[in-house]
Amino acid sequence: MPIDSDFTPGSTIGIIGFGAFGQLIARHIRPYFRLCAYDPAPGLQPIAESLGVTLTSLEMAARCPVVVLATPVGRLQEIVDAVAPHIRPGALVLDVGSVKLGPADIMRRGLPGHAEIVATHPLFGPQSAREGIAGLKIAVCPIRGRGCFRLAAFLRHQLRLNVIMTTPEDHDREAATVQGLTHLIAKVLVQMEPLPKRMTTKSFDRLLEAVNMVRHDAPEVFAAIERANPYSPGVRRKFFELASALDAELADGPL
């Protein structure tokens, strides 16, 4: 019999991957659900206890009514292969990666047909969510089943997120500019440090705020945004071509 994958208070959610983003998820959904998590990294027990999360085996986390894959995009294939035998009929499985075309395909091909699948991308991270997540954006891509609508309702009404229903292709096309350029520029500016701090303009201060929001992201996040998104190379090429043309224009222009 299919299990209840509704987002009903008190049901259990399994989080696979309990790094910075898995912990952020737990912090905001713990008032509504029982939580268990799997992560082989050492030293997570105190953090899990403080968040009311039970650390468990991968098999137990994968057998929950709702399973959140909060692992790096580059590891998603191996994680899907590992959890697939344990996913129960009617369970809802979702990822939270920064790229959607590849992960959606991996989950569609690798997860059993009796699982419902949603590809999601919270358009925020631990830094930008420091003051709360109400009003922040999350992309939700239906892949298989109708669980996406229950998920979207929970995100809107309980977490008060701004839910954007989209497709993996449309997501990646827009994210290649929105995230790709942000992280690219931030990476360059960090390498130019130390930057001025005394005589700064408001616009420069805002630019540094954007840099600081992503400077501590795991290297896997940057790699996913720039390499796993099929639209990112084209955006980078256009950006550098325009920057190069502007540089040449300034070099050749009158003093």
C-alpha positions as MATLAB code, in Angstrom:
seq = 'MPIDSDFTPGSTIGIIGFGAFGQLIARHIRPYFRLCAYDPAPGLQPIAESLGVTLTSLEMAARCPVVVLATPVGRLQEIVDAVAPHIRPGALVLDVGSVKLGPADIMRRGLPGHAEIVATHPLFGPQSAREGIAGLKIAVCPIRGRGCFRLAAFLRHQLRLNVIMTTPEDHDREAATVQGLTHLIAKVLVQMEPLPKRMTTKSFDRLLEAVNMVRHDAPEVFAAIERANPYSPGVRRKFFELASALDAELADGPL';
ca = [
       0.000    0.000    0.000;
       1.277    3.512   -0.748;
       2.380    5.436    2.333;
       1.107    8.879    3.229;
       3.453   11.420    1.681;
       1.289   14.376    2.711;
       3.058   17.054    4.700;
       1.047   16.297    7.803;
       2.392   17.471   11.181;
       4.252   14.733   13.001;
       5.159   12.630    9.965;
       8.813   11.779    9.398;
      11.202   13.325    6.898;
      14.554   11.760    6.091;
      17.375   14.137    5.180;
      20.269   12.541    3.318;
      23.230   14.865    3.633;
      23.477   16.811    6.885;
      25.943   19.528    5.925;
      25.259   23.260    6.103;
      22.162   23.119    3.909;
      20.775   19.928    5.450;
      21.075   21.626    8.834;
      19.342   24.741    7.488;
      16.459   22.585    6.277;
      16.174   20.892    9.678;
      16.173   24.218   11.497;
      13.132   25.457    9.622;
      10.999   22.326    9.298;
      11.554   20.795   12.750;
       8.421   22.466   14.213;
       6.309   20.414   11.787;
       7.917   16.972   11.459;
       9.965   14.290   13.096;
      13.383   14.385   11.465;
      16.066   11.824   10.857;
      19.237   12.305    8.845;
      22.077   10.317    7.355;
      25.570   11.689    6.817;
      28.826    9.732    7.190;
      30.793   12.829    8.263;
      32.053   12.651   11.866;
      31.146   15.050   14.664;
      27.531   15.742   13.671;
      25.847   14.285   16.774;
      25.891   17.504   18.865;
      24.456   19.540   15.980;
      21.800   16.910   15.310;
      20.769   16.835   18.970;
      20.515   20.630   19.113;
      18.175   20.544   16.108;
      16.083   17.616   17.316;
      17.313   15.365   14.524;
      17.999   11.649   14.906;
      21.082   10.497   13.029;
      20.389    7.142   11.440;
      21.449    4.789    8.665;
      21.028    5.631    5.000;
      18.470    2.831    4.689;
      16.304    4.184    7.506;
      16.433    7.757    6.194;
      15.541    6.527    2.699;
      12.473    4.669    3.989;
      10.739    7.810    5.261;
       7.531    9.122    3.634;
       9.461   12.174    2.428;
      13.157   11.957    1.511;
      15.272   15.068    0.953;
      18.505   14.565   -0.973;
      20.690   17.387    0.370;
      23.969   16.194   -1.110;
      26.269   17.916   -3.624;
      25.079   17.711   -7.227;
      28.249   15.848   -8.170;
      27.364   13.020   -5.775;
      23.676   12.751   -6.609;
      24.033    9.756   -8.942;
      25.763    7.621   -6.306;
      23.251    8.701   -3.644;
      20.264    7.882   -5.865;
      21.796    4.476   -6.617;
      22.198    3.869   -2.878;
      18.718    4.961   -1.772;
      16.673    3.547   -4.671;
      16.260    0.021   -3.214;
      14.873    1.475    0.037;
      12.327    3.996   -1.266;
       8.843    2.942   -0.260;
       5.762    3.054   -2.533;
       4.204    6.510   -2.559;
       7.204    8.217   -1.002;
       8.103   11.714   -2.155;
      11.764   12.282   -3.037;
      13.206   15.723   -3.680;
      16.621   17.251   -4.170;
      17.783   20.775   -3.321;
      20.648   21.253   -5.790;
      21.615   24.419   -7.644;
      21.143   22.748  -11.040;
      17.997   20.979  -12.171;
      18.284   19.351  -15.622;
      20.915   16.784  -14.646;
      19.520   15.973  -11.179;
      15.971   15.649  -12.536;
      17.174   13.133  -15.108;
      19.206   11.214  -12.527;
      16.215   10.931  -10.186;
      13.768   10.067  -12.976;
      15.982    7.255  -14.260;
      17.348    6.026  -10.951;
      14.433    6.087   -8.523;
      11.739    3.392   -8.605;
       8.556    4.093  -10.537;
       6.485    3.977   -7.342;
       8.216    7.112   -6.000;
       6.995   10.647   -6.574;
       9.782   13.072   -7.537;
      10.233   16.823   -7.258;
      13.358   18.766   -8.208;
      13.728   21.891   -6.084;
      16.203   24.714   -5.717;
      15.956   26.994   -2.690;
      17.238   30.297   -4.083;
      19.027   31.087   -0.840;
      21.663   29.611    1.423;
      22.771   29.722    5.058;
      24.161   33.258    4.673;
      21.163   34.830    2.928;
      18.778   32.988    5.289;
      20.382   34.262    8.500;
      17.456   36.600    9.220;
      14.798   34.018    8.337;
      13.430   32.505    5.154;
       9.944   34.041    4.938;
       9.590   35.738    1.558;
      12.639   34.077    0.030;
      12.279   32.198   -3.265;
      12.325   28.494   -4.060;
      12.048   26.892   -7.490;
       9.868   23.764   -7.637;
       9.988   21.486  -10.696;
       7.397   18.681  -10.909;
       9.032   15.511  -12.227;
       6.749   12.600  -11.347;
       3.458   12.404   -9.454;
       1.383   15.090   -7.763;
       3.446   15.395   -4.583;
       4.846   18.663   -5.898;
       1.526   20.371   -5.187;
       1.443   19.220   -1.556;
       5.048   20.310   -1.203;
       4.352   23.715   -2.764;
       1.395   24.284   -0.432;
       3.544   23.522    2.620;
       6.341   25.795    1.424;
       3.906   28.647    0.772;
       1.651   28.420    3.799;
       3.882   27.064    6.570;
       7.341   28.309    5.606;
       5.974   31.404    3.795;
       8.357   30.969    0.888;
       7.801   32.490   -2.543;
       7.286   29.329   -4.625;
       8.163   29.476   -8.329;
       6.738   26.535  -10.280;
       8.977   25.910  -13.285;
      10.693   23.266  -15.400;
      14.288   22.050  -15.030;
      15.160   23.573  -18.415;
      13.702   27.000  -17.651;
      15.352   26.932  -14.228;
      18.813   26.191  -15.590;
      18.509   28.737  -18.382;
      17.750   31.547  -15.916;
      20.074   30.303  -13.159;
      23.025   30.319  -15.568;
      22.812   34.114  -15.522;
      21.405   34.727  -12.045;
      23.756   32.431  -10.159;
      26.456   31.854  -12.727;
      27.410   35.521  -13.032;
      27.002   36.225   -9.306;
      29.368   33.445   -8.287;
      31.766   34.189  -11.121;
      32.100   37.863  -10.218;
      32.353   37.023   -6.523;
      35.150   34.545   -7.217;
      37.130   37.195   -9.120;
      36.607   39.886   -6.476;
      37.693   37.547   -3.674;
      40.914   36.905   -5.597;
      41.442   40.688   -5.858;
      41.380   41.153   -2.080;
      42.213   43.144   -0.052;
      39.569   45.508   -1.409;
      39.022   49.111   -0.230;
      36.957   49.468    2.940;
      37.242   53.175    3.796;
      36.155   55.273    0.807;
      33.372   53.080   -0.543;
      30.106   53.907   -2.257;
      26.740   52.420   -1.413;
      26.789   50.463   -4.678;
      30.233   49.034   -3.847;
      29.023   48.088   -0.354;
      26.079   46.242   -1.908;
      28.474   44.458   -4.248;
      30.538   43.303   -1.266;
      27.351   42.137    0.460;
      26.656   39.915   -2.544;
      30.211   38.585   -2.439;
      29.933   37.789    1.264;
      26.699   35.872    0.723;
      28.472   33.293   -1.439;
      32.161   33.442   -0.427;
      31.783   30.603    2.101;
      29.767   28.304   -0.156;
      31.293   24.854   -0.542;
      33.470   24.440   -3.652;
      30.951   21.854   -4.877;
      28.309   24.592   -5.143;
      30.482   26.723   -7.434;
      31.378   23.662   -9.518;
      27.712   22.716   -9.938;
      26.651   26.234  -10.923;
      29.458   26.755  -13.426;
      30.013   23.234  -14.778;
      26.854   21.174  -14.290;
      24.477   23.777  -15.704;
      24.530   23.307  -19.507;
      23.676   26.981  -20.068;
      26.508   28.411  -17.936;
      29.327   28.163  -20.524;
      27.368   30.279  -23.009;
      26.631   32.932  -20.397;
      30.302   33.028  -19.359;
      31.449   33.361  -22.954;
      29.071   36.262  -23.592;
      30.149   37.988  -20.379;
      33.863   37.701  -21.115;
      33.396   38.705  -24.764;
      31.541   41.853  -23.743;
      34.073   42.600  -21.000;
      36.944   42.109  -23.447;
      35.293   44.365  -26.026;
      34.743   47.058  -23.397;
      38.372   46.749  -22.262;
      39.542   47.194  -25.859;
      37.223   50.185  -26.331;
      38.601   51.861  -23.217;
      42.201   51.150  -24.268;
      41.686   52.636  -27.737;
      39.583   55.605  -26.713;
      40.737   59.184  -26.086;
      42.399   59.975  -22.763;
];
